[in-house]
Amino acid sequence: MQLTVWTYEGPPHVGAMRIATAMRDVHYVLHAPQGDTYADLLFTMIERRGARPPVTYTTFQARDLGGDTAELFKQAAREAYERFQPRALLVGASCTAELIQDDPGGLAQGLGLPIPIIPLELPAYQRKENWGASETFYRLVRTLAGANDPSPGAARPKREGGGRPSCNLLGPSALGFRHRDDVQEITALLDRLGVNVAVVAPMGATCADIARLGEADFNVVLYPEIAATAAQWLHRTFAQPIVSTVPIGVGATRDFIAEIARVAGIDPTVELSGSPSRLSWYSRSVDSTYLTGKRVFIFGDATHVVAAARVAADELGFSIAGLGTYSRELAREVRAAAAARNVEALITDDYLEVEARIAQLQPELVLGTQMERHIAKRLGIPCAVISAPVHVQDFPARHSPQMGWEGANNLFDTWVHPLMMGLEEHLLTMFRGDTEFTDTAPSHLGAASAHSAPEDVAPSSSTTAWTAEAERELHKIPFFVRGKARRNTERFAATRAIATITVDTLYDAKAHFGR
Amino acid sequence: MNACADEAAVAARTSPPRIVTERGQREVFCGLTGIIWLHRKLQDAFFLVVGSRTCAHLIQSAAGVMIFAEPRFATAIIGERDLAGLADANAELDRVVSELLARRPDTRLLFLVGSCPSEVIKLDLSRAAQRLSRQFMPRVRVLNYSGSGIETTFTQGEDACLAALVNELPELAAAAPKSLLIVGTLADVIEDQFRRLFAALGIERVDFLPPRRATELPAVGANTRFLLAQPFLADTARALEARGARRIAAPFPLGVEGTTLWFEAAAREWQIDAAHAHSVTAAASERAARALERHRPRLAGKSIFFFPDSQLEVPLARFLARELSMRLIEVGTPYLHREHLAEELALLPAATQITEGQHVDRQLDRCRAAQPDLAVCGLGLANPLEAEGIVTKWSIEFVFTPIQGYEQAADLAELCARPLIRQSLLAV
Ligand code: SF4
């Protein structure tokens, strides 16, 4: 049993819903009690979808348990087929139905429906949403594309002479973080490179599209959490190479293009020449000097965290104070990214642990999920959202990709804007003696963050005392860094068993922690 | 207004509501959802759901963007080890509770809230609650109730919670004077308004269940009379009756008429002179009626379709039909408590169509065919209906917004008028 306040991921059947909802002609019959229908609102409210997810819930009740819940399931499946006329039926159980063991797969197969039945075994007490999405996509691909698999050992048919190479974009789903915009961005980029996108899946795909996945020359995995397993199976079955670089950030986009060029046998020079993203210049422009060494904490799904670490360190000149993920399935990749930046990865789905880590590290910027946004708000730390779990704000009306050149532009804007502008910070330091620049002067960080800043909290350890003079000196430090100065000084004092903090201690600590 | 009620009663006898029961997919939350408003009301209580990741995700999703610093609810997520018997689920629960109470030393009342998984695996939370109570009393009292989707629908979670509280209420002395208990969560501001009105009527001892703090549990006994403030409290009422309390039958305090009839029912029970009762409520009721008039032009003659959600549908329909002249196409409700709603049913327009239970796809077909001016529905259905051109009102707002009593009658009308106003404003 695990005590949980907020969860990063839903149960695995929500992952299955993300696949079903992304597609156009599948239906999902889910053996589940009525409360589980809450999941519909994720799609209709957060993503503002104008149609219900293609899901039928059996909504069995306690009084059905003694009787025939299996019959209820069969009836729901039959009715769903008749009403929605899907081209394939996904069937499965939610956490409660898993316990009553009705075997939805077997029951649905027994109905003799004239469409493929895809049973989903999603162990709700072990696995979570992303795993459920991945497994569902894999099952769908295996069933529908598998029907067209070549005879073992057969060579891939040669492309028609002169035709453009083609690929599938795999992974974009419903409720994904900016998936809609990434697909548009990457499709355009591939088009400029001379590569056709044959199928995007699951987003917008039909069962017929899934069936012809094997026809493309290669697969591009945009979101490994969802599509890596399916892509590996396609690789084994159809000998389709996998492009696995995730094009988030300038460097990764360059690598992505190089990888596409290699796999597709095309020349990327034109696309790589010039300065396709403004991030490169903006980051070199003098006002960005102030970004140097900003301590940043990164948390989210593995793909976005690994990409963000690279962008933060190599493209914005931040220093990585810590990073982590809730995606246990990809913990290895995140650990490696952390090791490359000399920090230890935090692999957890416990929100409280993440909060404690952020409070302890006192970063100057948090790049995280909506959960970290709330943590950061409370701690008075600027924050930008980089990853699911999504929130209604993560579906902006404007085009706002994370991937490709325009994606890099977006990263620059959304990560830098929450920070105090360089010149503003400079002025605040210069004029800190001025009454206008006191703690109570208005700040664009908002009254709430200024007032809830850790500075207001009484010194954490009661054993260290501050001399009045040191306390006065502390107050000459701008309010937005004062909390950190206080904590650092106290930590410094504690490790050296200094009982009373003097002005000298303050500056000793500053020298010690200064970069 | 009484004359009006009598007429309706005659109409209802000659042409009572047509009640159809439907079975099929229900599109309603489970009782866990009640935690979202209950934990705000009971300020020293903590709600620990013993359930799955789904349960935790439901509460978080239904709470939407309201992420509090550290809310007074959490989920003990049952893991594979608990199911496989590798870990003793009871020992695990004790560990989680100790951990929780150490983190939240301000907790005075802890609810262990049962879920579908905990019930299917027959984890006995009432025994766990007794065991943990023994361990943590007197600092923390531990109770349990079911919020599971196989046992409870949406607002029934509050019913189960309050029913569990009833057993803990102190005994009202047999010699104590008659006292009034108002049952069902109300916003603090409404409680205060109601207290003032009861005092003006001359009813001195008035308590509310749930109280604002778990340490302020009202006493109950044979001299307790109770008025339901919410229409979904079947088990709570039964538990109170088992403690000797008697229910005062009344419609619910929604709208001017409902509020007046509700207060008058209490006044009659206390044998308060009708003229005096009228003089007490007159000013507020006239003010409320005037405020309602502003919304009338928007709503009068418009048709409305209710999908089942909170069990507030019947009183809401009665208010919108009688005080704002809306036309009722279908009134869906997850359950219809015929006894508690008898006074409401009698006030409904002749031959009102009521659907108990749900088959969501068929109901959507009926809604599309009827093309109502306004559909009241849950969050999963609202945007899809809007996309089809049907204007909607989220039913969940009726449980989160103060709508009871005179001063809120116009707010309630406004909640229903707002989507229509918005639709008339937009030119995109
Ligand atoms: S319906 Fe049951 S399993 Fe689903 S969230 Fe509610 S209590 Fe949990």
PDB file of N, CA and C in Angstrom, chain B residues 185-254:
ATOM      1  N   THR B 185     -24.565  18.821   3.780  1.00  0.00           N
ATOM      2  CA  THR B 185     -23.548  19.873   3.713  1.00  0.00           C
ATOM      3  C   THR B 185     -24.097  21.136   3.061  1.00  0.00           C
ATOM      4  N   LEU B 186     -23.942  22.229   3.765  1.00  0.00           N
ATOM      5  CA  LEU B 186     -24.319  23.544   3.237  1.00  0.00           C
ATOM      6  C   LEU B 186     -23.113  24.456   3.369  1.00  0.00           C
ATOM      7  N   ALA B 187     -23.022  25.434   2.517  1.00  0.00           N
ATOM      8  CA  ALA B 187     -21.943  26.410   2.646  1.00  0.00           C
ATOM      9  C   ALA B 187     -22.113  27.159   3.973  1.00  0.00           C
ATOM     10  N   ASP B 188     -20.997  27.556   4.550  1.00  0.00           N
ATOM     11  CA  ASP B 188     -21.051  28.255   5.842  1.00  0.00           C
ATOM     12  C   ASP B 188     -21.969  29.470   5.787  1.00  0.00           C
ATOM     13  N   VAL B 189     -21.904  30.194   4.686  1.00  0.00           N
ATOM     14  CA  VAL B 189     -22.694  31.419   4.587  1.00  0.00           C
ATOM     15  C   VAL B 189     -24.187  31.086   4.647  1.00  0.00           C
ATOM     16  N   ILE B 190     -24.573  29.956   4.085  1.00  0.00           N
ATOM     17  CA  ILE B 190     -25.985  29.575   4.112  1.00  0.00           C
ATOM     18  C   ILE B 190     -26.387  29.129   5.512  1.00  0.00           C
ATOM     19  N   GLU B 191     -25.507  28.391   6.158  1.00  0.00           N
ATOM     20  CA  GLU B 191     -25.782  27.996   7.541  1.00  0.00           C
ATOM     21  C   GLU B 191     -26.086  29.224   8.385  1.00  0.00           C
ATOM     22  N   ASP B 192     -25.274  30.256   8.214  1.00  0.00           N
ATOM     23  CA  ASP B 192     -25.462  31.466   9.023  1.00  0.00           C
ATOM     24  C   ASP B 192     -26.808  32.123   8.722  1.00  0.00           C
ATOM     25  N   GLN B 193     -27.150  32.177   7.429  1.00  0.00           N
ATOM     26  CA  GLN B 193     -28.458  32.750   7.072  1.00  0.00           C
ATOM     27  C   GLN B 193     -29.583  31.941   7.715  1.00  0.00           C
ATOM     28  N   PHE B 194     -29.467  30.620   7.614  1.00  0.00           N
ATOM     29  CA  PHE B 194     -30.525  29.757   8.150  1.00  0.00           C
ATOM     30  C   PHE B 194     -30.634  29.892   9.662  1.00  0.00           C
ATOM     31  N   ARG B 195     -29.503  29.971  10.328  1.00  0.00           N
ATOM     32  CA  ARG B 195     -29.513  30.148  11.787  1.00  0.00           C
ATOM     33  C   ARG B 195     -30.295  31.397  12.176  1.00  0.00           C
ATOM     34  N   ARG B 196     -30.025  32.491  11.439  1.00  0.00           N
ATOM     35  CA  ARG B 196     -30.720  33.745  11.761  1.00  0.00           C
ATOM     36  C   ARG B 196     -32.222  33.590  11.592  1.00  0.00           C
ATOM     37  N   LEU B 197     -32.639  32.911  10.505  1.00  0.00           N
ATOM     38  CA  LEU B 197     -34.068  32.759  10.264  1.00  0.00           C
ATOM     39  C   LEU B 197     -34.723  31.855  11.310  1.00  0.00           C
ATOM     40  N   PHE B 198     -34.046  30.766  11.666  1.00  0.00           N
ATOM     41  CA  PHE B 198     -34.619  29.885  12.690  1.00  0.00           C
ATOM     42  C   PHE B 198     -34.737  30.617  14.012  1.00  0.00           C
ATOM     43  N   ALA B 199     -33.730  31.422  14.332  1.00  0.00           N
ATOM     44  CA  ALA B 199     -33.778  32.183  15.583  1.00  0.00           C
ATOM     45  C   ALA B 199     -34.953  33.144  15.554  1.00  0.00           C
ATOM     46  N   ALA B 200     -35.159  33.798  14.420  1.00  0.00           N
ATOM     47  CA  ALA B 200     -36.264  34.744  14.307  1.00  0.00           C
ATOM     48  C   ALA B 200     -37.605  34.021  14.412  1.00  0.00           C
ATOM     49  N   LEU B 201     -37.657  32.792  13.911  1.00  0.00           N
ATOM     50  CA  LEU B 201     -38.893  32.012  14.025  1.00  0.00           C
ATOM     51  C   LEU B 201     -39.163  31.652  15.485  1.00  0.00           C
ATOM     52  N   GLY B 202     -38.091  31.528  16.255  1.00  0.00           N
ATOM     53  CA  GLY B 202     -38.246  31.140  17.651  1.00  0.00           C
ATOM     54  C   GLY B 202     -37.773  29.716  17.922  1.00  0.00           C
ATOM     55  N   ILE B 203     -37.070  29.106  16.961  1.00  0.00           N
ATOM     56  CA  ILE B 203     -36.506  27.778  17.199  1.00  0.00           C
ATOM     57  C   ILE B 203     -35.089  27.990  17.717  1.00  0.00           C
ATOM     58  N   GLU B 204     -34.889  27.612  18.967  1.00  0.00           N
ATOM     59  CA  GLU B 204     -33.631  27.999  19.591  1.00  0.00           C
ATOM     60  C   GLU B 204     -32.484  27.041  19.336  1.00  0.00           C
ATOM     61  N   ARG B 205     -32.742  25.768  19.553  1.00  0.00           N
ATOM     62  CA  ARG B 205     -31.637  24.820  19.407  1.00  0.00           C
ATOM     63  C   ARG B 205     -31.579  24.305  17.965  1.00  0.00           C
ATOM     64  N   VAL B 206     -30.620  24.813  17.224  1.00  0.00           N
ATOM     65  CA  VAL B 206     -30.453  24.346  15.841  1.00  0.00           C
ATOM     66  C   VAL B 206     -29.013  23.892  15.643  1.00  0.00           C
ATOM     67  N   ASP B 207     -28.850  22.671  15.182  1.00  0.00           N
ATOM     68  CA  ASP B 207     -27.510  22.162  14.883  1.00  0.00           C
ATOM     69  C   ASP B 207     -27.428  21.748  13.417  1.00  0.00           C
ATOM     70  N   PHE B 208     -26.203  21.653  12.958  1.00  0.00           N
ATOM     71  CA  PHE B 208     -25.993  21.255  11.564  1.00  0.00           C
ATOM     72  C   PHE B 208     -25.139  19.992  11.505  1.00  0.00           C
ATOM     73  N   LEU B 209     -25.504  19.113  10.580  1.00  0.00           N
ATOM     74  CA  LEU B 209     -24.714  17.910  10.333  1.00  0.00           C
ATOM     75  C   LEU B 209     -24.366  17.898   8.844  1.00  0.00           C
ATOM     76  N   PRO B 210     -23.116  17.867   8.432  1.00  0.00           N
ATOM     77  CA  PRO B 210     -21.924  17.812   9.279  1.00  0.00           C
ATOM     78  C   PRO B 210     -21.638  19.166   9.935  1.00  0.00           C
ATOM     79  N   PRO B 211     -21.022  19.110  11.128  1.00  0.00           N
ATOM     80  CA  PRO B 211     -20.577  20.355  11.753  1.00  0.00           C
ATOM     81  C   PRO B 211     -19.279  20.816  11.083  1.00  0.00           C
ATOM     82  N   ARG B 212     -18.856  22.034  11.426  1.00  0.00           N
ATOM     83  CA  ARG B 212     -17.626  22.522  10.785  1.00  0.00           C
ATOM     84  C   ARG B 212     -16.386  21.830  11.338  1.00  0.00           C
ATOM     85  N   ARG B 213     -16.496  21.384  12.587  1.00  0.00           N
ATOM     86  CA  ARG B 213     -15.361  20.673  13.174  1.00  0.00           C
ATOM     87  C   ARG B 213     -15.847  19.370  13.780  1.00  0.00           C
ATOM     88  N   ALA B 214     -15.011  18.362  13.660  1.00  0.00           N
ATOM     89  CA  ALA B 214     -15.387  17.039  14.154  1.00  0.00           C
ATOM     90  C   ALA B 214     -15.521  17.028  15.669  1.00  0.00           C
ATOM     91  N   THR B 215     -14.951  18.030  16.305  1.00  0.00           N
ATOM     92  CA  THR B 215     -15.027  18.090  17.760  1.00  0.00           C
ATOM     93  C   THR B 215     -16.338  18.735  18.212  1.00  0.00           C
ATOM     94  N   GLU B 216     -17.175  19.150  17.246  1.00  0.00           N
ATOM     95  CA  GLU B 216     -18.430  19.822  17.615  1.00  0.00           C
ATOM     96  C   GLU B 216     -19.633  19.004  17.172  1.00  0.00           C
ATOM     97  N   LEU B 217     -19.602  17.710  17.400  1.00  0.00           N
ATOM     98  CA  LEU B 217     -20.702  16.856  16.959  1.00  0.00           C
ATOM     99  C   LEU B 217     -21.969  17.168  17.753  1.00  0.00           C
ATOM    100  N   PRO B 218     -23.085  17.398  17.076  1.00  0.00           N
ATOM    101  CA  PRO B 218     -24.338  17.688  17.782  1.00  0.00           C
ATOM    102  C   PRO B 218     -24.897  16.420  18.433  1.00  0.00           C
ATOM    103  N   ALA B 219     -25.654  16.616  19.499  1.00  0.00           N
ATOM    104  CA  ALA B 219     -26.288  15.476  20.171  1.00  0.00           C
ATOM    105  C   ALA B 219     -27.583  15.135  19.442  1.00  0.00           C
ATOM    106  N   VAL B 220     -27.973  13.857  19.543  1.00  0.00           N
ATOM    107  CA  VAL B 220     -29.199  13.442  18.867  1.00  0.00           C
ATOM    108  C   VAL B 220     -29.962  12.461  19.755  1.00  0.00           C
ATOM    109  N   GLY B 221     -31.278  12.505  19.666  1.00  0.00           N
ATOM    110  CA  GLY B 221     -32.093  11.604  20.480  1.00  0.00           C
ATOM    111  C   GLY B 221     -33.544  11.740  20.091  1.00  0.00           C
ATOM    112  N   ALA B 222     -34.414  11.243  20.971  1.00  0.00           N
ATOM    113  CA  ALA B 222     -35.841  11.198  20.649  1.00  0.00           C
ATOM    114  C   ALA B 222     -36.433  12.592  20.470  1.00  0.00           C
ATOM    115  N   ASN B 223     -35.797  13.591  21.082  1.00  0.00           N
ATOM    116  CA  ASN B 223     -36.339  14.937  20.925  1.00  0.00           C
ATOM    117  C   ASN B 223     -35.724  15.708  19.761  1.00  0.00           C
ATOM    118  N   THR B 224     -35.004  14.981  18.932  1.00  0.00           N
ATOM    119  CA  THR B 224     -34.438  15.620  17.743  1.00  0.00           C
ATOM    120  C   THR B 224     -35.435  15.549  16.601  1.00  0.00           C
ATOM    121  N   ARG B 225     -35.656  16.690  15.963  1.00  0.00           N
ATOM    122  CA  ARG B 225     -36.400  16.707  14.694  1.00  0.00           C
ATOM    123  C   ARG B 225     -35.388  17.122  13.641  1.00  0.00           C
ATOM    124  N   PHE B 226     -35.420  16.461  12.503  1.00  0.00           N
ATOM    125  CA  PHE B 226     -34.440  16.891  11.515  1.00  0.00           C
ATOM    126  C   PHE B 226     -35.079  17.235  10.182  1.00  0.00           C
ATOM    127  N   LEU B 227     -34.440  18.199   9.533  1.00  0.00           N
ATOM    128  CA  LEU B 227     -34.841  18.636   8.199  1.00  0.00           C
ATOM    129  C   LEU B 227     -33.686  18.290   7.264  1.00  0.00           C
ATOM    130  N   LEU B 228     -34.003  17.666   6.159  1.00  0.00           N
ATOM    131  CA  LEU B 228     -32.956  17.391   5.184  1.00  0.00           C
ATOM    132  C   LEU B 228     -32.729  18.648   4.337  1.00  0.00           C
ATOM    133  N   ALA B 229     -31.451  19.022   4.212  1.00  0.00           N
ATOM    134  CA  ALA B 229     -31.119  20.153   3.343  1.00  0.00           C
ATOM    135  C   ALA B 229     -30.733  19.664   1.961  1.00  0.00           C
ATOM    136  N   GLN B 230     -30.501  18.347   1.842  1.00  0.00           N
ATOM    137  CA  GLN B 230     -30.103  17.757   0.562  1.00  0.00           C
ATOM    138  C   GLN B 230     -30.978  16.538   0.303  1.00  0.00           C
ATOM    139  N   PRO B 231     -31.246  16.263  -0.966  1.00  0.00           N
ATOM    140  CA  PRO B 231     -32.193  15.189  -1.275  1.00  0.00           C
ATOM    141  C   PRO B 231     -31.575  13.789  -1.388  1.00  0.00           C
ATOM    142  N   PHE B 232     -30.292  13.656  -1.030  1.00  0.00           N
ATOM    143  CA  PHE B 232     -29.645  12.359  -1.291  1.00  0.00           C
ATOM    144  C   PHE B 232     -29.237  11.634  -0.017  1.00  0.00           C
ATOM    145  N   LEU B 233     -29.970  11.864   1.074  1.00  0.00           N
ATOM    146  CA  LEU B 233     -29.479  11.396   2.365  1.00  0.00           C
ATOM    147  C   LEU B 233     -30.299  10.247   2.947  1.00  0.00           C
ATOM    148  N   ALA B 234     -30.575   9.246   2.155  1.00  0.00           N
ATOM    149  CA  ALA B 234     -31.416   8.133   2.593  1.00  0.00           C
ATOM    150  C   ALA B 234     -30.848   7.408   3.811  1.00  0.00           C
ATOM    151  N   ASP B 235     -29.585   7.009   3.746  1.00  0.00           N
ATOM    152  CA  ASP B 235     -28.999   6.228   4.849  1.00  0.00           C
ATOM    153  C   ASP B 235     -28.821   7.072   6.099  1.00  0.00           C
ATOM    154  N   THR B 236     -28.478   8.328   5.914  1.00  0.00           N
ATOM    155  CA  THR B 236     -28.285   9.218   7.059  1.00  0.00           C
ATOM    156  C   THR B 236     -29.618   9.384   7.792  1.00  0.00           C
ATOM    157  N   ALA B 237     -30.682   9.581   7.020  1.00  0.00           N
ATOM    158  CA  ALA B 237     -31.997   9.739   7.637  1.00  0.00           C
ATOM    159  C   ALA B 237     -32.367   8.470   8.393  1.00  0.00           C
ATOM    160  N   ARG B 238     -32.104   7.336   7.795  1.00  0.00           N
ATOM    161  CA  ARG B 238     -32.443   6.067   8.450  1.00  0.00           C
ATOM    162  C   ARG B 238     -31.650   5.926   9.752  1.00  0.00           C
ATOM    163  N   ALA B 239     -30.370   6.285   9.717  1.00  0.00           N
ATOM    164  CA  ALA B 239     -29.540   6.176  10.928  1.00  0.00           C
ATOM    165  C   ALA B 239     -30.035   7.128  12.012  1.00  0.00           C
ATOM    166  N   LEU B 240     -30.461   8.318  11.597  1.00  0.00           N
ATOM    167  CA  LEU B 240     -30.971   9.271  12.585  1.00  0.00           C
ATOM    168  C   LEU B 240     -32.271   8.758  13.189  1.00  0.00           C
ATOM    169  N   GLU B 241     -33.105   8.171  12.341  1.00  0.00           N
ATOM    170  CA  GLU B 241     -34.370   7.637  12.849  1.00  0.00           C
ATOM    171  C   GLU B 241     -34.103   6.501  13.823  1.00  0.00           C
ATOM    172  N   ALA B 242     -33.069   5.722  13.541  1.00  0.00           N
ATOM    173  CA  ALA B 242     -32.721   4.636  14.460  1.00  0.00           C
ATOM    174  C   ALA B 242     -32.272   5.192  15.813  1.00  0.00           C
ATOM    175  N   ARG B 243     -31.786   6.428  15.817  1.00  0.00           N
ATOM    176  CA  ARG B 243     -31.400   7.064  17.086  1.00  0.00           C
ATOM    177  C   ARG B 243     -32.587   7.777  17.727  1.00  0.00           C
ATOM    178  N   GLY B 244     -33.762   7.616  17.157  1.00  0.00           N
ATOM    179  CA  GLY B 244     -34.970   8.197  17.759  1.00  0.00           C
ATOM    180  C   GLY B 244     -35.375   9.529  17.145  1.00  0.00           C
ATOM    181  N   ALA B 245     -34.555  10.084  16.276  1.00  0.00           N
ATOM    182  CA  ALA B 245     -34.887  11.386  15.687  1.00  0.00           C
ATOM    183  C   ALA B 245     -36.026  11.227  14.681  1.00  0.00           C
ATOM    184  N   ARG B 246     -36.760  12.305  14.465  1.00  0.00           N
ATOM    185  CA  ARG B 246     -37.855  12.228  13.483  1.00  0.00           C
ATOM    186  C   ARG B 246     -37.667  13.252  12.383  1.00  0.00           C
ATOM    187  N   ARG B 247     -37.901  12.795  11.142  1.00  0.00           N
ATOM    188  CA  ARG B 247     -37.735  13.677   9.988  1.00  0.00           C
ATOM    189  C   ARG B 247     -38.959  14.550   9.806  1.00  0.00           C
ATOM    190  N   ILE B 248     -38.735  15.807   9.515  1.00  0.00           N
ATOM    191  CA  ILE B 248     -39.821  16.705   9.165  1.00  0.00           C
ATOM    192  C   ILE B 248     -39.923  16.690   7.645  1.00  0.00           C
ATOM    193  N   ALA B 249     -41.039  16.202   7.130  1.00  0.00           N
ATOM    194  CA  ALA B 249     -41.182  16.106   5.675  1.00  0.00           C
ATOM    195  C   ALA B 249     -41.320  17.503   5.082  1.00  0.00           C
ATOM    196  N   ALA B 250     -40.598  17.758   4.031  1.00  0.00           N
ATOM    197  CA  ALA B 250     -40.645  19.081   3.389  1.00  0.00           C
ATOM    198  C   ALA B 250     -39.994  18.986   2.025  1.00  0.00           C
ATOM    199  N   PRO B 251     -40.328  19.914   1.144  1.00  0.00           N
ATOM    200  CA  PRO B 251     -39.520  20.022  -0.078  1.00  0.00           C
ATOM    201  C   PRO B 251     -38.142  20.553   0.313  1.00  0.00           C
ATOM    202  N   PHE B 252     -37.247  20.685  -0.652  1.00  0.00           N
ATOM    203  CA  PHE B 252     -35.879  21.109  -0.327  1.00  0.00           C
ATOM    204  C   PHE B 252     -35.721  22.612  -0.534  1.00  0.00           C
ATOM    205  N   PRO B 253     -34.804  23.219   0.211  1.00  0.00           N
ATOM    206  CA  PRO B 253     -34.723  24.692   0.216  1.00  0.00           C
ATOM    207  C   PRO B 253     -34.037  25.259  -1.020  1.00  0.00           C
ATOM    208  N   LEU B 254     -34.540  24.897  -2.179  1.00  0.00           N
ATOM    209  CA  LEU B 254     -34.038  25.466  -3.425  1.00  0.00           C
ATOM    210  C   LEU B 254     -35.114  26.377  -3.982  1.00  0.00           C
TER     211      LEU B 254
END
